[in-house]
């Protein structure tokens, strides 16, 4: 299904019924990220997957400022109004986790529970943010100059994703095909507009989040495990699960464990915290 929000057309997939679970993929991802889990999760809840701006079948505008993470969070709030969703569980992976966290901070009234996989609240200092913006700008220019396929060749070989080499070749190929479906302008502007260096730091705001929050990280992803360990100390109602034999992409590397964790947390969160 497609919905127009603040002048942009969003692609949305919905499955099942019950309490909604919003699914937010990572950079270079799409609704496809969640397809392996839909058949199980949708028996217990309504799964709402979207292609984030600049990705998949959602619009990829040329104006960089349209990719501001707080504007995209507002898109989601307005999408909820169109879908008549009053409250949802929110799951975000990596970039989608940063968007989920931004949404929870700006629109807490819509959030039942929050699940963040391999994500962060941003960078703490302006110096760090500036350095990251410069790095992301170089990447964005590379995408525009050399195209999506050359970028994906580079992206799938960065150290962050080294543990994916353990996956069966067919799973690696599926991920590659998902990454290749995007436009150069969409990926480049996503880096510029909603990269880690472009977004606000939410570290000082984590203490305001009172909804049950689950942090998931892969044991082999040392950087994001360290970030999650810091985050859980600041969250009033946070839980951290470190998944063995997984790196940054827990939902692919330990699919069954990830699917069970999410389902149990959502169902338990809904039960414990009522309406």
XYZ file of N, CA and C in Angstrom:
825
model
N 0.841 -1.188 0.000
C 0.000 0.000 0.000
C 0.878 1.241 0.000
N 0.328 2.329 -0.531
C 1.075 3.586 -0.547
C 0.253 4.693 0.109
N 0.957 5.546 0.856
C 0.326 6.654 1.561
C 1.158 7.909 1.338
N 0.486 9.032 1.114
C 1.191 10.304 0.940
C 1.256 11.021 2.288
N 2.477 11.350 2.705
C 2.705 12.009 3.989
C 3.620 13.209 3.762
N 3.139 14.388 4.112
C 3.922 15.617 3.937
C 4.540 15.703 2.533
N 3.738 15.340 1.538
C 4.164 15.475 0.150
C 5.008 14.337 -0.392
N 5.290 13.318 0.429
C 6.096 12.177 -0.019
C 5.266 10.900 0.042
N 5.463 10.037 -0.941
C 4.729 8.776 -0.990
C 5.530 7.680 -0.291
N 4.917 7.079 0.722
C 5.533 6.000 1.492
C 4.928 4.657 1.102
N 5.788 3.659 0.974
C 5.342 2.285 0.732
C 5.219 1.574 2.080
N 4.068 0.944 2.310
C 3.759 0.309 3.596
C 3.206 -1.091 3.357
N 3.647 -2.053 4.152
C 3.081 -3.404 4.136
C 2.472 -3.688 5.500
N 1.270 -4.298 5.513
C 0.593 -4.611 6.771
C 0.128 -6.061 6.758
N 0.345 -6.730 7.883
C -0.009 -8.143 8.002
C -0.621 -8.400 9.379
N -1.644 -9.253 9.430
C -2.194 -9.693 10.698
C -3.076 -8.651 11.365
N -3.439 -8.948 12.613
C -4.281 -8.036 13.387
C -3.827 -8.077 14.840
N -4.360 -7.156 15.624
C -3.960 -7.050 17.021
C -3.159 -5.784 17.247
N -2.389 -5.758 18.320
C -1.583 -4.570 18.606
C -0.542 -4.383 17.504
N -0.394 -3.161 16.963
C 0.557 -2.942 15.871
C 2.016 -2.994 16.340
N 2.850 -3.551 15.476
C 4.304 -3.532 15.633
C 4.877 -2.855 14.398
N 5.430 -1.648 14.574
C 6.040 -0.916 13.464
C 7.465 -1.407 13.267
N 7.820 -1.700 12.013
C 9.120 -2.276 11.680
C 9.925 -1.291 10.840
N 11.087 -0.892 11.340
C 11.928 0.110 10.679
C 13.291 -0.503 10.348
N 13.550 -0.671 9.056
C 14.772 -1.320 8.577
C 15.991 -0.409 8.721
N 17.164 -0.939 8.394
C 18.402 -0.171 8.443
C 18.749 0.469 7.110
N 19.879 1.180 7.077
C 20.381 1.807 5.853
C 20.631 0.728 4.797
N 20.154 0.958 3.602
C 20.172 0.043 2.438
C 19.160 -1.096 2.573
N 18.299 -1.058 3.595
C 17.286 -2.097 3.768
C 15.941 -1.682 3.198
N 14.917 -2.481 3.508
C 13.549 -2.220 3.044
C 12.610 -3.103 3.861
N 11.336 -3.108 3.498
C 10.382 -4.015 4.150
C 10.846 -5.470 4.095
N 11.597 -5.813 3.053
C 12.071 -7.190 2.886
C 12.854 -7.688 4.091
N 13.513 -6.779 4.794
C 14.288 -7.139 5.982
C 13.475 -8.010 6.927
N 12.180 -7.709 7.028
C 11.334 -8.334 8.049
C 10.529 -9.519 7.536
N 10.578 -9.796 6.236
C 9.747 -10.863 5.670
C 9.945 -12.230 6.342
N 11.175 -12.603 6.738
C 11.330 -13.919 7.375
C 10.565 -14.073 8.691
N 10.176 -12.957 9.309
C 9.522 -13.009 10.620
C 8.008 -12.816 10.554
N 7.530 -12.319 9.424
C 6.132 -11.874 9.338
C 5.146 -12.997 9.619
N 5.395 -14.184 9.056
C 4.402 -15.263 9.192
C 4.189 -15.633 10.657
N 5.249 -15.590 11.461
C 5.126 -15.915 12.887
C 4.573 -14.739 13.686
N 5.184 -13.579 13.522
C 4.757 -12.415 14.311
C 3.310 -12.029 14.034
N 2.877 -12.130 12.777
C 1.540 -11.640 12.410
C 0.422 -12.524 12.958
N 0.767 -13.672 13.531
C -0.253 -14.488 14.207
C -0.660 -13.862 15.533
N 0.205 -13.011 16.056
C -0.004 -12.464 17.402
C -0.218 -10.957 17.416
N 0.149 -10.287 16.320
C 0.093 -8.823 16.294
C -0.042 -8.349 14.856
N -0.304 -7.073 14.681
C -0.361 -6.492 13.337
C 1.018 -5.934 12.999
N 1.652 -6.509 11.987
C 2.974 -6.046 11.564
C 2.818 -4.934 10.530
N 3.438 -3.799 10.791
C 3.395 -2.644 9.885
C 4.834 -2.325 9.485
N 5.204 -2.693 8.257
C 6.562 -2.445 7.764
C 6.525 -1.300 6.764
N 7.489 -0.396 6.858
C 7.552 0.697 5.885
C 8.934 0.733 5.242
N 8.978 1.184 4.003
C 10.248 1.569 3.392
C 10.513 3.012 3.820
N 11.605 3.221 4.544
C 11.948 4.564 5.023
C 12.298 5.453 3.831
N 12.074 6.746 3.961
C 12.358 7.701 2.886
C 13.744 7.440 2.281
N 13.798 7.440 0.927
C 15.059 7.201 0.232
C 15.354 5.739 -0.020
N 14.468 4.855 0.425
C 14.694 3.417 0.319
C 13.520 2.708 -0.355
N 13.836 1.613 -1.040
C 12.808 0.740 -1.594
C 11.820 1.461 -2.477
N 10.535 1.261 -2.189
C 9.463 1.808 -3.026
C 8.885 3.120 -2.488
N 9.530 3.662 -1.454
C 9.158 4.989 -0.950
C 9.932 6.048 -1.740
N 9.376 7.252 -1.807
C 10.022 8.332 -2.559
C 11.458 8.588 -2.087
N 12.268 9.089 -3.014
C 13.648 9.486 -2.715
C 13.852 10.909 -3.224
N 13.386 11.907 -2.461
C 13.464 13.294 -2.937
C 14.902 13.783 -3.080
N 15.074 14.816 -3.905
C 16.415 15.360 -4.151
C 16.843 16.356 -3.080
N 15.889 16.881 -2.305
C 16.208 17.869 -1.262
C 16.725 17.167 -0.004
N 17.978 17.418 0.340
C 18.608 16.744 1.482
C 17.863 17.023 2.782
N 17.378 18.261 2.950
C 16.739 18.628 4.220
C 15.485 17.799 4.500
N 14.910 17.196 3.448
C 13.699 16.377 3.649
C 14.008 15.080 4.408
N 15.293 14.717 4.460
C 15.709 13.473 5.117
C 16.051 13.679 6.590
N 15.849 14.876 7.106
C 16.089 15.138 8.528
C 15.334 14.111 9.369
N 16.026 13.501 10.327
C 15.448 12.376 11.064
C 14.203 12.776 11.860
N 14.135 14.030 12.313
C 12.955 14.472 13.057
C 11.769 14.713 12.122
N 12.042 15.124 10.889
C 10.961 15.270 9.904
C 10.412 13.893 9.530
N 11.306 12.910 9.404
C 10.851 11.555 9.075
C 10.075 10.958 10.252
N 10.490 11.269 11.484
C 9.713 10.837 12.652
C 8.306 11.435 12.605
N 8.206 12.688 12.166
C 6.885 13.311 12.016
C 6.084 12.616 10.914
N 6.763 12.201 9.834
C 6.084 11.421 8.792
C 5.395 10.207 9.400
N 6.112 9.513 10.283
C 5.563 8.299 10.899
C 4.357 8.640 11.771
N 4.457 9.721 12.537
C 3.317 10.141 13.367
C 2.094 10.434 12.497
N 2.309 11.091 11.367
C 1.197 11.411 10.468
C 0.682 10.160 9.757
N 1.586 9.229 9.484
C 1.173 7.946 8.914
C 0.298 7.181 9.907
N 0.665 7.224 11.184
C -0.149 6.595 12.226
C -1.561 7.176 12.226
N -1.666 8.485 12.038
C -2.990 9.111 12.000
C -3.802 8.570 10.827
N -3.160 8.445 9.657
C -3.866 7.914 8.486
C -4.290 6.463 8.698
N -3.430 5.687 9.355
C -3.720 4.269 9.591
C -4.583 4.059 10.833
N -4.891 5.151 11.528
C -5.677 5.117 12.767
C -5.012 4.238 13.832
N -3.679 4.343 13.901
C -2.912 3.651 14.941
C -2.719 4.613 16.110
N -3.251 4.235 17.254
C -3.158 5.112 18.426
C -1.898 4.844 19.243
N -1.429 3.595 19.203
C -0.255 3.200 19.986
C 0.331 1.941 19.350
N 1.656 1.857 19.316
C 2.288 0.704 18.670
C 3.570 0.319 19.396
N 3.968 -0.925 19.211
C 5.312 -1.363 19.551
C 6.204 -0.933 18.391
N 7.403 -0.471 18.676
C 8.293 0.043 17.633
C 9.593 -0.752 17.650
N 9.943 -1.337 16.507
C 11.200 -2.071 16.351
C 12.034 -1.419 15.262
N 13.277 -1.075 15.585
C 14.159 -0.480 14.589
C 15.541 -1.101 14.627
N 16.103 -1.324 13.442
C 17.451 -1.878 13.306
C 18.417 -0.806 12.810
N 19.510 -0.578 13.532
C 20.592 0.314 13.113
C 20.046 1.709 12.789
N 20.090 2.164 11.540
C 19.504 3.465 11.182
C 18.033 3.520 11.577
N 17.308 2.439 11.355
C 15.900 2.376 11.746
C 15.724 2.457 13.251
N 16.724 1.988 13.995
C 16.696 2.119 15.448
C 16.878 3.559 15.889
N 17.750 4.285 15.178
C 17.915 5.709 15.494
C 16.633 6.480 15.182
N 15.953 6.079 14.109
C 14.663 6.690 13.779
C 13.608 6.312 14.817
N 13.592 5.046 15.237
C 12.642 4.589 16.260
C 12.843 5.351 17.566
N 14.102 5.550 17.943
C 14.407 6.283 19.171
C 13.978 7.742 19.057
N 14.234 8.344 17.911
C 13.803 9.729 17.670
C 12.283 9.835 17.768
N 11.580 8.867 17.175
C 10.114 8.842 17.225
C 9.631 8.711 18.672
N 10.270 7.823 19.437
C 9.857 7.607 20.831
C 10.087 8.855 21.683
N 11.138 9.597 21.380
C 11.428 10.827 22.129
C 10.456 11.943 21.753
N 10.175 12.073 20.478
C 9.315 13.164 20.004
C 7.819 12.839 20.127
N 7.458 11.557 20.036
C 6.035 11.169 20.052
C 5.816 9.986 21.003
N 6.176 10.128 22.282
C 6.075 8.993 23.212
C 4.652 8.480 23.389
N 3.675 9.342 23.111
C 2.276 8.934 23.283
C 1.879 7.808 22.331
N 2.652 7.610 21.265
C 2.345 6.564 20.283
C 3.040 5.235 20.586
N 3.910 5.203 21.599
C 4.820 4.063 21.760
C 4.459 3.211 22.976
N 4.129 1.942 22.719
C 3.898 0.973 23.807
C 5.234 0.452 24.342
N 6.002 -0.135 23.438
C 7.330 -0.629 23.784
C 8.275 -0.250 22.653
N 9.569 -0.245 22.969
C 10.591 0.151 22.006
C 11.653 -0.944 21.957
N 11.980 -1.399 20.745
C 13.014 -2.426 20.569
C 14.058 -1.878 19.607
N 15.297 -1.794 20.068
C 16.382 -1.227 19.271
C 17.450 -2.291 19.055
N 17.661 -2.654 17.803
C 18.677 -3.642 17.443
C 19.900 -2.924 16.869
N 21.054 -3.137 17.496
C 22.323 -2.609 16.971
C 22.204 -1.126 16.626
N 21.765 -0.353 17.600
C 21.499 1.058 17.315
C 22.182 1.960 18.335
N 21.978 3.268 18.170
C 22.623 4.232 19.066
C 21.778 5.493 19.185
N 22.041 6.306 20.216
C 21.361 7.603 20.341
C 22.100 8.725 19.620
N 23.045 8.382 18.772
C 23.824 9.401 18.081
C 25.182 9.608 18.733
N 25.870 10.648 18.310
C 27.218 10.955 18.799
C 27.160 12.073 19.835
N 28.012 11.978 20.843
C 27.882 12.853 22.010
C 28.371 14.275 21.780
N 29.385 14.451 20.929
C 29.976 15.788 20.786
C 29.847 16.295 19.354
N 29.865 17.610 19.209
C 29.790 18.212 17.874
C 31.026 17.855 17.054
N 32.162 17.717 17.714
C 33.389 17.320 17.007
C 33.214 15.944 16.363
N 32.654 14.995 17.127
C 32.395 13.654 16.586
C 31.385 13.714 15.443
N 30.346 14.523 15.634
C 29.303 14.626 14.602
C 29.862 15.225 13.315
N 30.711 16.234 13.441
C 31.292 16.869 12.254
C 32.173 15.873 11.484
N 32.976 15.120 12.220
C 33.839 14.113 11.588
C 32.995 13.080 10.841
N 31.903 12.654 11.481
C 31.039 11.654 10.851
C 30.328 12.232 9.627
N 29.897 13.481 9.707
C 29.253 14.116 8.551
C 30.208 14.178 7.360
N 31.471 14.466 7.638
C 32.470 14.507 6.562
C 32.656 13.124 5.940
N 32.697 12.092 6.782
C 32.838 10.721 6.279
C 31.623 10.330 5.438
N 30.432 10.674 5.934
C 29.207 10.317 5.211
C 29.082 11.091 3.904
N 29.564 12.326 3.882
C 29.538 13.104 2.644
C 30.441 12.461 1.590
N 31.595 11.971 2.016
C 32.480 11.275 1.067
C 31.804 10.024 0.512
N 31.129 9.287 1.390
C 30.393 8.094 0.944
C 29.267 8.473 -0.013
N 28.536 9.530 0.323
C 27.425 9.987 -0.522
C 27.931 10.364 -1.910
N 29.056 11.055 -1.965
C 29.624 11.440 -3.260
C 30.095 10.219 -4.041
N 30.614 9.224 -3.321
C 31.022 7.972 -3.972
C 29.820 7.300 -4.635
N 28.695 7.255 -3.912
C 27.478 6.641 -4.461
C 27.032 7.378 -5.718
N 27.009 8.700 -5.647
C 26.558 9.499 -6.794
C 27.496 9.359 -7.988
N 28.779 9.205 -7.725
C 29.754 9.124 -8.816
C 29.823 7.726 -9.422
N 29.816 6.696 -8.563
C 30.089 5.335 -9.034
C 28.852 4.444 -9.116
N 27.738 4.880 -8.514
C 26.511 4.099 -8.595
C 26.319 3.149 -7.424
N 25.100 2.612 -7.331
C 24.708 1.781 -6.189
C 25.488 0.470 -6.150
N 25.682 -0.183 -7.295
C 26.355 -1.488 -7.306
C 27.781 -1.385 -6.769
N 28.521 -0.371 -7.199
C 29.894 -0.186 -6.700
C 29.889 0.113 -5.204
N 28.904 0.907 -4.772
C 28.801 1.204 -3.340
C 28.515 -0.065 -2.544
N 27.597 -0.899 -3.015
C 27.259 -2.136 -2.305
C 28.481 -3.054 -2.233
N 29.264 -3.117 -3.308
C 30.514 -3.893 -3.272
C 31.395 -3.432 -2.113
N 31.482 -2.129 -1.934
C 32.275 -1.567 -0.832
C 31.610 -1.828 0.520
N 30.302 -1.555 0.597
C 29.564 -1.574 1.864
C 29.549 -2.961 2.491
N 29.387 -3.996 1.673
C 29.275 -5.336 2.245
C 30.635 -5.887 2.699
N 31.697 -5.130 2.445
C 33.031 -5.568 2.868
C 33.621 -4.722 3.993
N 32.822 -3.813 4.584
C 33.349 -3.041 5.712
C 33.373 -3.933 6.961
N 34.273 -3.650 7.918
C 34.425 -4.514 9.099
C 33.128 -4.744 9.880
N 32.226 -3.763 9.896
C 30.967 -3.882 10.641
C 30.183 -5.126 10.236
N 30.317 -5.522 8.962
C 29.526 -6.643 8.448
C 30.354 -7.911 8.234
N 31.553 -7.973 8.803
C 32.432 -9.122 8.555
C 31.812 -10.443 9.000
N 31.015 -10.410 10.077
C 30.427 -11.659 10.579
C 29.381 -12.238 9.632
N 28.905 -11.426 8.675
C 27.929 -11.939 7.703
C 28.555 -12.969 6.771
N 29.890 -13.004 6.707
C 30.558 -13.993 5.857
C 30.273 -15.417 6.331
N 29.821 -15.557 7.578
C 29.494 -16.891 8.109
C 28.150 -17.393 7.606
N 27.341 -16.504 7.044
C 26.004 -16.893 6.587
C 26.086 -17.728 5.317
N 25.068 -18.574 5.075
C 25.002 -19.298 3.800
C 24.988 -18.317 2.631
N 25.548 -18.747 1.506
C 25.676 -17.866 0.340
C 24.325 -17.336 -0.134
N 23.277 -18.154 -0.027
C 21.969 -17.690 -0.512
C 21.433 -16.542 0.339
N 21.729 -16.545 1.653
C 21.304 -15.440 2.516
C 22.113 -14.183 2.212
N 23.405 -14.362 1.958
C 24.235 -13.213 1.581
C 23.745 -12.598 0.269
N 23.339 -13.461 -0.668
C 22.855 -12.972 -1.958
C 21.529 -12.229 -1.808
N 20.641 -12.734 -0.944
C 19.363 -12.055 -0.692
C 19.596 -10.657 -0.133
N 20.552 -10.540 0.782
C 20.860 -9.238 1.371
C 21.428 -8.294 0.313
N 22.301 -8.839 -0.543
C 22.886 -8.022 -1.610
C 21.793 -7.500 -2.543
N 20.856 -8.360 -2.907
C 19.773 -7.945 -3.811
C 18.895 -6.881 -3.170
N 18.655 -7.009 -1.865
C 17.877 -5.985 -1.157
C 18.606 -4.640 -1.208
N 19.918 -4.667 -1.027
C 20.706 -3.435 -1.036
C 20.767 -2.797 -2.422
N 20.717 -3.630 -3.458
C 20.878 -3.130 -4.829
C 19.624 -2.463 -5.389
N 18.489 -2.592 -4.698
C 17.223 -2.112 -5.261
C 17.041 -0.594 -5.148
N 17.948 0.075 -4.446
C 17.746 1.490 -4.143
C 18.319 2.402 -5.218
N 17.950 3.688 -5.130
C 18.498 4.689 -6.048
C 19.723 5.345 -5.419
N 20.600 5.848 -6.261
C 21.794 6.538 -5.764
C 21.411 7.773 -4.955
N 20.454 8.545 -5.439
C 20.064 9.775 -4.739
C 19.448 9.455 -3.382
N 18.660 8.375 -3.307
C 18.032 7.997 -2.045
C 19.048 7.615 -0.983
N 20.034 6.794 -1.366
C 21.053 6.375 -0.402
C 21.974 7.533 -0.029
N 22.400 8.301 -1.034
C 23.307 9.424 -0.763
C 22.655 10.435 0.176
N 21.408 10.775 -0.088
C 20.734 11.770 0.746
C 20.351 11.223 2.117
N 20.137 9.915 2.217
C 19.897 9.314 3.533
C 21.131 9.484 4.412
N 22.309 9.273 3.830
C 23.547 9.480 4.583
C 23.686 10.933 5.015
N 23.398 11.835 4.092
C 23.554 13.270 4.394
C 22.515 13.765 5.399
N 21.289 13.313 5.252
C 20.193 13.882 6.025
C 19.895 13.194 7.334
N 20.087 11.852 7.387
C 19.751 11.141 8.619
C 20.874 10.214 9.074
N 22.095 10.520 8.659
C 23.248 9.790 9.166
C 23.470 10.071 10.646
N 24.332 9.280 11.263
C 24.590 9.432 12.698
C 25.149 10.813 13.028
N 25.904 11.394 12.096
C 26.465 12.723 12.331
C 25.481 13.849 12.097
N 24.414 13.559 11.345
C 23.431 14.597 11.017
C 22.352 14.731 12.087
N 22.102 13.660 12.831
C 20.997 13.687 13.798
C 21.434 14.301 15.123
N 20.460 14.719 15.949
C 20.802 15.197 17.300
C 21.353 14.049 18.146
N 22.097 14.395 19.183
C 22.468 13.404 20.192
C 21.313 13.268 21.182
N 20.856 12.033 21.391
C 19.755 11.792 22.337
C 20.255 11.244 23.679
N 21.576 11.232 23.882
C 22.106 10.666 25.124
C 21.505 11.330 26.363
N 21.358 12.641 26.317
C 20.870 13.379 27.490
C 19.356 13.260 27.659
N 18.707 12.596 26.710
C 17.241 12.501 26.719
C 16.757 11.101 27.089
N 17.661 10.128 27.122
C 17.258 8.737 27.354
C 16.498 8.560 28.669
N 16.842 9.358 29.672
C 16.193 9.214 30.983
C 14.706 9.570 30.940
N 14.269 10.228 29.855
C 12.858 10.615 29.733
C 11.985 9.491 29.167
N 12.612 8.432 28.679
C 11.854 7.354 28.029
C 11.418 6.327 29.068
N 10.135 6.318 29.372
C 9.640 5.434 30.427
C 8.973 4.169 29.890
N 8.821 4.062 28.559
C 8.242 2.837 28.023
C 9.254 1.690 28.122
N 8.764 0.434 28.239
C 9.693 -0.703 28.242
C 10.540 -0.688 26.971
N 11.848 -0.780 27.137
C 12.767 -0.687 26.001
C 13.728 -1.866 26.020
N 13.783 -2.574 24.901
C 14.683 -3.719 24.754
C 15.810 -3.348 23.801
N 17.042 -3.510 24.258
C 18.217 -3.296 23.421
C 18.788 -4.662 23.050
N 18.984 -4.890 21.758
C 19.539 -6.154 21.271
C 20.842 -5.861 20.546
N 21.900 -6.579 20.921
C 23.151 -6.444 20.172
C 23.787 -7.818 20.015
N 24.617 -7.950 18.984
C 25.337 -9.194 18.750
C 26.660 -9.182 19.499
N 26.980 -10.284 20.118
C 28.177 -10.385 20.960
C 29.459 -9.978 20.220
N 29.512 -10.250 18.921
C 30.721 -9.946 18.146
C 30.782 -8.487 17.684
N 29.736 -7.729 17.931
C 29.673 -6.314 17.528
C 30.067 -5.462 18.731
N 31.375 -5.387 18.980
C 31.863 -4.777 20.225
C 31.431 -3.326 20.381
N 31.496 -2.566 19.295
C 31.150 -1.144 19.366
C 29.705 -0.949 19.821
N 28.767 -1.673 19.199
C 27.356 -1.447 19.532
C 26.957 -2.121 20.840
N 27.680 -3.154 21.253
C 27.452 -3.706 22.591
C 27.873 -2.693 23.653
N 28.972 -1.997 23.389
C 29.445 -0.962 24.321
C 28.431 0.180 24.413
N 27.918 0.609 23.266
C 26.905 1.671 23.243
C 25.651 1.232 24.002
N 25.204 -0.006 23.735
C 23.990 -0.518 24.389
C 24.177 -0.617 25.900
N 25.374 -1.004 26.337
C 25.651 -1.098 27.778
C 25.547 0.268 28.449
N 25.999 1.308 27.753
C 25.856 2.674 28.275
C 24.391 3.101 28.280
N 23.693 2.792 27.199
C 22.294 3.201 27.072
C 21.428 2.608 28.172
N 21.616 1.312 28.445
C 20.718 0.635 29.386
C 20.859 1.210 30.796
N 22.014 1.803 31.099
C 22.201 2.454 32.403
C 21.367 3.726 32.525
N 21.033 4.326 31.383
C 20.333 5.615 31.371
C 18.824 5.480 31.160
N 18.391 4.324 30.687
C 16.962 4.116 30.407
C 16.238 3.675 31.677
N 15.149 4.337 32.054
C 14.422 3.972 33.271
C 13.847 2.559 33.236
N 13.540 2.059 32.029
C 12.864 0.764 31.916
C 13.512 -0.057 30.803
N 14.848 -0.091 30.819
C 15.589 -0.735 29.737
C 16.080 -2.128 30.088
N 16.140 -2.985 29.075
C 16.686 -4.336 29.189
C 17.663 -4.540 28.043
N 18.821 -5.125 28.329
C 19.817 -5.393 27.294
C 19.993 -6.891 27.125
N 19.871 -7.360 25.900
C 20.139 -8.756 25.570
C 21.296 -8.798 24.574
N 22.360 -9.495 24.947
C 23.495 -9.708 24.050
C 23.382 -11.111 23.474
N 23.340 -11.199 22.155
C 23.098 -12.479 21.474
C 24.427 -13.088 21.028
N 24.747 -14.297 21.496
C 26.000 -14.947 21.093
C 26.007 -15.310 19.605
N 27.214 -15.443 19.063
C 27.411 -15.884 17.675
C 26.692 -14.970 16.685
N 26.717 -13.681 16.958
C 26.112 -12.701 16.047
C 26.927 -11.422 16.093
N 26.915 -10.698 14.968
C 27.542 -9.392 14.887
C 26.485 -8.307 14.823
N 26.615 -7.388 13.863
C 25.737 -6.221 13.780
C 24.328 -6.576 13.320
N 24.201 -7.631 12.511
C 22.906 -7.947 11.884
C 22.290 -9.164 12.580
N 21.902 -8.980 13.829
C 21.410 -10.089 14.651
C 20.225 -10.778 13.988
N 19.348 -9.993 13.352
C 18.127 -10.574 12.777
C 18.415 -11.535 11.626
N 19.594 -11.472 11.043
C 19.981 -12.444 10.017
C 20.886 -13.534 10.578
N 21.774 -13.142 11.480
C 22.791 -14.075 11.969
C 22.244 -15.064 12.998
N 21.255 -14.641 13.766
C 20.591 -15.523 14.740
C 19.087 -15.293 14.627
N 18.557 -15.687 13.480
C 17.178 -15.351 13.111
C 16.154 -15.876 14.117
N 16.286 -17.138 14.497
C 15.288 -17.730 15.395
C 15.308 -17.058 16.766
N 16.502 -16.844 17.291
C 16.637 -16.187 18.600
C 16.067 -14.774 18.556
N 16.378 -14.045 17.490
C 15.885 -12.675 17.346
C 14.362 -12.657 17.279
N 13.792 -13.509 16.447
C 12.338 -13.546 16.283
C 11.623 -13.842 17.586
N 12.179 -14.771 18.354
C 11.580 -15.138 19.642
C 11.696 -13.996 20.648
N 12.866 -13.360 20.690
C 13.068 -12.227 21.607
C 12.045 -11.129 21.369
N 11.889 -10.750 20.106
C 10.962 -9.666 19.763
C 9.541 -10.054 20.139
N 9.134 -11.256 19.747
C 7.757 -11.681 20.004
C 7.467 -11.738 21.501
N 8.371 -12.320 22.274
C 8.147 -12.425 23.717
C 8.093 -11.047 24.373
N 8.976 -10.157 23.952
C 9.008 -8.827 24.564
C 7.741 -8.043 24.251
N 7.298 -8.121 23.008
C 6.077 -7.405 22.615
C 4.872 -7.956 23.366
N 4.729 -9.271 23.383
C 3.557 -9.863 24.037
C 3.603 -9.636 25.543
N 4.760 -9.754 26.135
C 4.888 -9.520 27.574
C 4.705 -8.034 27.890
N 5.250 -7.180 27.042
C 5.097 -5.735 27.250
C 3.651 -5.315 27.181
N 2.935 -5.847 26.204
C 1.517 -5.525 26.079
C 0.730 -6.010 27.274
N 1.074 -7.185 27.757
C 0.354 -7.779 28.887
C 0.650 -7.032 30.186
N 1.932 -6.723 30.411
C 2.326 -6.097 31.675
C 1.876 -4.652 31.786
N 1.812 -3.972 30.636
C 1.571 -2.527 30.692
C 0.189 -2.128 30.196
N -0.605 -3.171 29.887
C -1.999 -2.907 29.529
C -2.152 -1.931 28.390
N -3.201 -1.144 28.442
C -3.491 -0.189 27.377
C -2.877 1.162 27.675
